[in-house]
PDB file of N, CA and C in Angstrom:
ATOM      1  N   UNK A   1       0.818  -1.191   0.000  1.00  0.00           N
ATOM      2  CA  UNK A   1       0.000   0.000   0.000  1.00  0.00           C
ATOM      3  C   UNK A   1       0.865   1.259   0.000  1.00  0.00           C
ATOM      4  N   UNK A   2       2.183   1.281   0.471  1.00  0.00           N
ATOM      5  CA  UNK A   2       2.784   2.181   0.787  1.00  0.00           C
ATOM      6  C   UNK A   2       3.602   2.702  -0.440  1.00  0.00           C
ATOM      7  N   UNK A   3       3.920   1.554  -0.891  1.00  0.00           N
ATOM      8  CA  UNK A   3       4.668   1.589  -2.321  1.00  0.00           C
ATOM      9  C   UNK A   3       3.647   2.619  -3.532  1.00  0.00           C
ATOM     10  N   UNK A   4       2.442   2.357  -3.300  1.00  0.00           N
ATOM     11  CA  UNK A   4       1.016   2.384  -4.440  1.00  0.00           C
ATOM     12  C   UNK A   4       0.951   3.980  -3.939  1.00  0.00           C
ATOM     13  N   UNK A   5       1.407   4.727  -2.960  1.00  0.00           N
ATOM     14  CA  UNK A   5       1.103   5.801  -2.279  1.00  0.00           C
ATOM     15  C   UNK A   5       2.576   6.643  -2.801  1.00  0.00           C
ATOM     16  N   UNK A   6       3.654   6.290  -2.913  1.00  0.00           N
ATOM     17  CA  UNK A   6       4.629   6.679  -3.114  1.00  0.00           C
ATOM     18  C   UNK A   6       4.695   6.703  -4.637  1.00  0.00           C
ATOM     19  N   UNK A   7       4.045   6.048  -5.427  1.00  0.00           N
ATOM     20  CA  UNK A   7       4.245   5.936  -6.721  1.00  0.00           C
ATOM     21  C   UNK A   7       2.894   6.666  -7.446  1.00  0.00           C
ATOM     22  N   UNK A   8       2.151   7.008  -6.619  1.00  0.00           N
ATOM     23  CA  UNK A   8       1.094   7.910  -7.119  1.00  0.00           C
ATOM     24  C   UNK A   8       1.905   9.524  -6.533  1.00  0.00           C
ATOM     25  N   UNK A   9       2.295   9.837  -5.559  1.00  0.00           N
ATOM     26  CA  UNK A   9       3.135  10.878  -4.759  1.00  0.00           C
ATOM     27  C   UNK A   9       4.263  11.284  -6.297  1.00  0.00           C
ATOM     28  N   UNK A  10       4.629  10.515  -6.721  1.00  0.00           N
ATOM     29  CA  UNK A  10       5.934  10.484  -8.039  1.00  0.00           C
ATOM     30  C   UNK A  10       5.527  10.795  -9.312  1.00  0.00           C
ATOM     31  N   UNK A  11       4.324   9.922  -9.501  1.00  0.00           N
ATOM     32  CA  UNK A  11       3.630  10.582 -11.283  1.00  0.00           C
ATOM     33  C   UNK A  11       2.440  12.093 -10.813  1.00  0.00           C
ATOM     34  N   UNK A  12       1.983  11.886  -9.615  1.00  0.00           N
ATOM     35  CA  UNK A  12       1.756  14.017  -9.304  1.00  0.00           C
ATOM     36  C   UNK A  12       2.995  14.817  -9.537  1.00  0.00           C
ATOM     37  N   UNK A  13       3.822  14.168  -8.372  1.00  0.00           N
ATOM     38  CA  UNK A  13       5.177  15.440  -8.938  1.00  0.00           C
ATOM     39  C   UNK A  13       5.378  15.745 -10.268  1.00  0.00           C
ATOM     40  N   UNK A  14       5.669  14.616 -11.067  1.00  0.00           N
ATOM     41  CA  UNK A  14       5.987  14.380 -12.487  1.00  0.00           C
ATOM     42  C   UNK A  14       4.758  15.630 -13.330  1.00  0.00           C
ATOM     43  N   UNK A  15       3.285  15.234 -13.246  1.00  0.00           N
ATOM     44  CA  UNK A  15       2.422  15.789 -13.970  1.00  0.00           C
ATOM     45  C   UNK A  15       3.131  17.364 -13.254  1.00  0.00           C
ATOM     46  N   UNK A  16       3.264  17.543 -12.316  1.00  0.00           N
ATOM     47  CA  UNK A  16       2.973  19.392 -12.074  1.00  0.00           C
ATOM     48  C   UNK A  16       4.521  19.748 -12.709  1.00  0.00           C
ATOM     49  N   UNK A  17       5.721  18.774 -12.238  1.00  0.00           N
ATOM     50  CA  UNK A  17       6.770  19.765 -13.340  1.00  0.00           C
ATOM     51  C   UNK A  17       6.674  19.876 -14.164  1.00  0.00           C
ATOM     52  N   UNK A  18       5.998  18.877 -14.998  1.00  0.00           N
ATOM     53  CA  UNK A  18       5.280  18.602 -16.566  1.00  0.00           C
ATOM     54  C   UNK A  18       4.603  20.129 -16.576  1.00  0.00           C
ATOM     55  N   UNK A  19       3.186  20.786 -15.745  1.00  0.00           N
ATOM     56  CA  UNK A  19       2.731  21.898 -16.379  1.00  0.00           C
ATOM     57  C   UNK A  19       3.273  22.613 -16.056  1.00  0.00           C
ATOM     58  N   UNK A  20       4.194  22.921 -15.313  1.00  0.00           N
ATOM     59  CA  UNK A  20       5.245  24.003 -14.662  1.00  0.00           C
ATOM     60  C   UNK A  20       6.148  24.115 -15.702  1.00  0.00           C
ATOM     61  N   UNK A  21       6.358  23.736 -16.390  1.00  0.00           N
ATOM     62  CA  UNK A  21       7.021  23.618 -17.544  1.00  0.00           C
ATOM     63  C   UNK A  21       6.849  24.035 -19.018  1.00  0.00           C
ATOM     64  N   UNK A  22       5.440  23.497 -19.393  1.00  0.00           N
ATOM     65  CA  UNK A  22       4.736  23.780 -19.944  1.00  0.00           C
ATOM     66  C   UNK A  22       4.292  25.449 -19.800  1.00  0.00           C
ATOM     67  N   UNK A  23       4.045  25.777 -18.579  1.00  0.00           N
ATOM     68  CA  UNK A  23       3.277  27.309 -18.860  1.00  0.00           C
ATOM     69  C   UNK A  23       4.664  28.150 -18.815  1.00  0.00           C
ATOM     70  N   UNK A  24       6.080  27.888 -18.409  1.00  0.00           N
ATOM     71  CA  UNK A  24       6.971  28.675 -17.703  1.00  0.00           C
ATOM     72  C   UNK A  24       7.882  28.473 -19.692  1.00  0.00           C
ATOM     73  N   UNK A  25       7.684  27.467 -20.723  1.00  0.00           N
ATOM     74  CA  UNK A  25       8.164  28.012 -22.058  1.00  0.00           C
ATOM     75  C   UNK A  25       6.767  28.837 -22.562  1.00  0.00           C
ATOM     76  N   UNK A  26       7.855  29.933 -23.122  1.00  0.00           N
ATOM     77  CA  UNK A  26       6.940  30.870 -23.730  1.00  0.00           C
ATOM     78  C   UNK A  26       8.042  30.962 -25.351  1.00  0.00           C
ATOM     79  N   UNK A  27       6.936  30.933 -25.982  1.00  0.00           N
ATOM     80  CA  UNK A  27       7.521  31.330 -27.742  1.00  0.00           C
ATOM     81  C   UNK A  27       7.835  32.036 -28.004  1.00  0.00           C
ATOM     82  N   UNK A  28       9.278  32.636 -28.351  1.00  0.00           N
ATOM     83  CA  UNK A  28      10.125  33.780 -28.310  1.00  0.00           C
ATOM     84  C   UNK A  28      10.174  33.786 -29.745  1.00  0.00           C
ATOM     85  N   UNK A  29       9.810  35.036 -30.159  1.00  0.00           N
ATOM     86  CA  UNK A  29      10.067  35.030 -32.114  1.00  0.00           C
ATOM     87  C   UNK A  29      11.497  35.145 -32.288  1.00  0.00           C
ATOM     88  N   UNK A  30      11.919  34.818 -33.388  1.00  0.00           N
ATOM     89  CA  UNK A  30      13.839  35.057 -33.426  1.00  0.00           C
ATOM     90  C   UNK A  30      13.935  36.552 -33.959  1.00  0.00           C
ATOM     91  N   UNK A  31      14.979  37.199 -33.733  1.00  0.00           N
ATOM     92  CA  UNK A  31      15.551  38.581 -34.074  1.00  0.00           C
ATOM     93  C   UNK A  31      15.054  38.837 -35.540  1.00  0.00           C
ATOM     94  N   UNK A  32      15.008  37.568 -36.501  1.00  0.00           N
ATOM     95  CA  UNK A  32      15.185  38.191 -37.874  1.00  0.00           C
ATOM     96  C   UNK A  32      13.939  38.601 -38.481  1.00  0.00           C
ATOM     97  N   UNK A  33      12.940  37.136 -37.440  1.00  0.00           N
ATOM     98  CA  UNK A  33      11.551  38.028 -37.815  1.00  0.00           C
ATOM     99  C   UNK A  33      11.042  38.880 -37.829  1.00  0.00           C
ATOM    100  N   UNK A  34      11.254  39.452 -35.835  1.00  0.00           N
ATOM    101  CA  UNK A  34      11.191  40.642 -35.606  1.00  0.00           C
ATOM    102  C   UNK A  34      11.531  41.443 -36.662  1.00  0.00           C
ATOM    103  N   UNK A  35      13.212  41.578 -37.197  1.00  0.00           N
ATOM    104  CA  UNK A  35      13.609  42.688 -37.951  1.00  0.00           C
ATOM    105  C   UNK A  35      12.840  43.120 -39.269  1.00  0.00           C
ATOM    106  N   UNK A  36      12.355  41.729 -39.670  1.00  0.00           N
ATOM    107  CA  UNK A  36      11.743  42.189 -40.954  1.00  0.00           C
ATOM    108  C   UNK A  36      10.548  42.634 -40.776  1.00  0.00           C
ATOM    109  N   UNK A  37       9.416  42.086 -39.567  1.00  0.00           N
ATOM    110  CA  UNK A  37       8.496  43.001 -39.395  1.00  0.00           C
ATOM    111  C   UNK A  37       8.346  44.034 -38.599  1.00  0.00           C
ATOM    112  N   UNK A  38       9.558  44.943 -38.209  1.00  0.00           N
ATOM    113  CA  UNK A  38      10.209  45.767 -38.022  1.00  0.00           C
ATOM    114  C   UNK A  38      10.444  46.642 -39.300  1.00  0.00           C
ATOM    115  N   UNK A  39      11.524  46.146 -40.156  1.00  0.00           N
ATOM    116  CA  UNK A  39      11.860  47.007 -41.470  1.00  0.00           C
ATOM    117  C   UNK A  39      10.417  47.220 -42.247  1.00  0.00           C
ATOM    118  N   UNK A  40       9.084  46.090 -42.443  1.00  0.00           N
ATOM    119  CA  UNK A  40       8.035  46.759 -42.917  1.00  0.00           C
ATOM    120  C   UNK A  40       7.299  47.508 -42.386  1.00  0.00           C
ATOM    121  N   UNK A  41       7.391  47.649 -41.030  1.00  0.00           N
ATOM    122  CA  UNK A  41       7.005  48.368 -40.824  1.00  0.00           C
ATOM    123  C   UNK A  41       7.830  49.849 -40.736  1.00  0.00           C
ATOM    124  N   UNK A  42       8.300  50.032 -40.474  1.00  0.00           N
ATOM    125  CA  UNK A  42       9.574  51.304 -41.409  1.00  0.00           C
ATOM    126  C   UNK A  42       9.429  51.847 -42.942  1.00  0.00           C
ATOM    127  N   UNK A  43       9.225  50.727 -42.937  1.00  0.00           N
ATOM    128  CA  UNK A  43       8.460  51.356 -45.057  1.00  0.00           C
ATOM    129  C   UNK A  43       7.435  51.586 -44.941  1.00  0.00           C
ATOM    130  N   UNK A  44       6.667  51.505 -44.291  1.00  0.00           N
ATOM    131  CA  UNK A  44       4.940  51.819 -44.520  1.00  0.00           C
ATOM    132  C   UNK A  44       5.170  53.053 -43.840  1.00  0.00           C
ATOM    133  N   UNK A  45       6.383  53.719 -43.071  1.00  0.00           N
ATOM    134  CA  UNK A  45       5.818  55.312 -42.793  1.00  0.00           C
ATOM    135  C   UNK A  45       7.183  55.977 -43.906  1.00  0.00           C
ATOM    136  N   UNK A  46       7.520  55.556 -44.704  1.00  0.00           N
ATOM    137  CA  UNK A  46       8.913  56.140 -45.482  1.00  0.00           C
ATOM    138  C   UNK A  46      10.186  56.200 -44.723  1.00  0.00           C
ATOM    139  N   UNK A  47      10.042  55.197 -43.769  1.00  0.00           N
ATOM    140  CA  UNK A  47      11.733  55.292 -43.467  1.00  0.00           C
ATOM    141  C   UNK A  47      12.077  56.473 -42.223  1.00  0.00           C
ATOM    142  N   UNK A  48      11.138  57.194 -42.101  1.00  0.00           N
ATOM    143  CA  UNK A  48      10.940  58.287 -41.226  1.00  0.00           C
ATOM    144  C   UNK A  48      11.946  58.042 -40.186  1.00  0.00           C
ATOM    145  N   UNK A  49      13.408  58.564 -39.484  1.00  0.00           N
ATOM    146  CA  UNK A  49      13.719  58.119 -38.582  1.00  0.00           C
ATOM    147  C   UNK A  49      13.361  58.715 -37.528  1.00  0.00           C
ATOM    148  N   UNK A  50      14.045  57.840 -36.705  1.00  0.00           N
ATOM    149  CA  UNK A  50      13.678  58.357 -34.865  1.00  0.00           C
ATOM    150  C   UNK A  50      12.635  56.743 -34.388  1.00  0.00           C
ATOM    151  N   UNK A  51      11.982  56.528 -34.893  1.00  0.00           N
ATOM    152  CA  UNK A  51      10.994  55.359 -34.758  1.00  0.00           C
ATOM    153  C   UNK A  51      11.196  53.930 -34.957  1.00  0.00           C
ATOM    154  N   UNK A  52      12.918  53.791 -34.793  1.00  0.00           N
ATOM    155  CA  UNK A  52      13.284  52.173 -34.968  1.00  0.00           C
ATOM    156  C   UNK A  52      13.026  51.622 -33.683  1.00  0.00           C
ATOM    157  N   UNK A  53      13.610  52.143 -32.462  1.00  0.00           N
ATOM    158  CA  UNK A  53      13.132  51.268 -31.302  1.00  0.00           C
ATOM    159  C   UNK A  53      11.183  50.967 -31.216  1.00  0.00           C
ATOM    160  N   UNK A  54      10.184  51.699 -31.469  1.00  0.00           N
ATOM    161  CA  UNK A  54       8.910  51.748 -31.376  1.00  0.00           C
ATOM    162  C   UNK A  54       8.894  50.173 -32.507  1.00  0.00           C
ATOM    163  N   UNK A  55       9.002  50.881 -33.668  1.00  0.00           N
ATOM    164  CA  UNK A  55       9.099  49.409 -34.615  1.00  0.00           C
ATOM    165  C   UNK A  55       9.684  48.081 -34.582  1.00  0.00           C
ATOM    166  N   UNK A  56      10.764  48.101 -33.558  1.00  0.00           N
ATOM    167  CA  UNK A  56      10.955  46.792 -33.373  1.00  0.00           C
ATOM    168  C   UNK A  56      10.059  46.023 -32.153  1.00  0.00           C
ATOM    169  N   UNK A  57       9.833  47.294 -30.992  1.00  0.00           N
ATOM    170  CA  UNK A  57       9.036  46.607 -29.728  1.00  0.00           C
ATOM    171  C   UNK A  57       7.787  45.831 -30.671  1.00  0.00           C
ATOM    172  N   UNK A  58       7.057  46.769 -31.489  1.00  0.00           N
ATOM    173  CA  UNK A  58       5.948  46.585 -31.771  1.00  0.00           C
ATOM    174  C   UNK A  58       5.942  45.599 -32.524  1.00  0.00           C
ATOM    175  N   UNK A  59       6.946  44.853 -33.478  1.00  0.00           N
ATOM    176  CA  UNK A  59       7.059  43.901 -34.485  1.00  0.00           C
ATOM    177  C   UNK A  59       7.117  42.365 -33.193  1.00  0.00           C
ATOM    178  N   UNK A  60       7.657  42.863 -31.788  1.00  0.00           N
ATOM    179  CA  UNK A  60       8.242  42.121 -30.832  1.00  0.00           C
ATOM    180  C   UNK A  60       7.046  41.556 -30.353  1.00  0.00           C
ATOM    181  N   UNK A  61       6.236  42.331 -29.889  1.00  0.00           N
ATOM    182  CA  UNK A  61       5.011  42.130 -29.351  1.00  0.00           C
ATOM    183  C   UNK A  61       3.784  41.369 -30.309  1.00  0.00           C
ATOM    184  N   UNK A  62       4.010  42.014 -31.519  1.00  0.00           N
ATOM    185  CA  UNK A  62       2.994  41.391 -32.467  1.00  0.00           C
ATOM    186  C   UNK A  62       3.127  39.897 -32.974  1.00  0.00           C
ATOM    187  N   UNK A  63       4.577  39.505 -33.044  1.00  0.00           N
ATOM    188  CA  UNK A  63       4.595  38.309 -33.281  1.00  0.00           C
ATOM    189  C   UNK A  63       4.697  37.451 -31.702  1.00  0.00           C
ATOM    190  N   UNK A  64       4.851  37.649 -30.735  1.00  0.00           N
ATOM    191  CA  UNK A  64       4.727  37.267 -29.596  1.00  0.00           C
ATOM    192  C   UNK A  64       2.946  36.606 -29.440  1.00  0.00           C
ATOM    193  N   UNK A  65       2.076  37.524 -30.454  1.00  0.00           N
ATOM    194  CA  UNK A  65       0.746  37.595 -29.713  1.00  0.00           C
ATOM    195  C   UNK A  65       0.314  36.311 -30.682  1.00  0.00           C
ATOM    196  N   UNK A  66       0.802  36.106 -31.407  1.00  0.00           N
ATOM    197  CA  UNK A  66       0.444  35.118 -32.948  1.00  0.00           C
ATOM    198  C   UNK A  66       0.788  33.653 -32.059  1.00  0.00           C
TER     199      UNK A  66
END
């Protein structure tokens, strides 16, 4: 009985590092995506500078949300 208690005690642990795990990876887009939907977005106002950091957060965030 004790064994049956210890080995149910082992596949709980198991399942919660399992979702602890699960919720703690998050999908990080890579730099290049970002950059390019970054650089289009840079062409859709003409290149205008001053607005590269805004365009990359926002390219950062947008593919984050996908």
């Amino acid at each position: 009985m004790a064994s049956v208690t210890k080995e149910k005690a082992a596949a709980n642990e198991n399942l919660r590092q399992q979702q602890v795990q699960e919720i703690t990876e998050e999908r990080v887009p890579s730099s290049s995506l970002i950059a390019e939907l970054a650089y289009y977005k840079a062409e859709s106002r003409g290149f205008v500078p001053g607005y590269e950091l805004m365009d990359w957060l926002e390219a950062e965030q947008e593919l984050s949300l996908s």
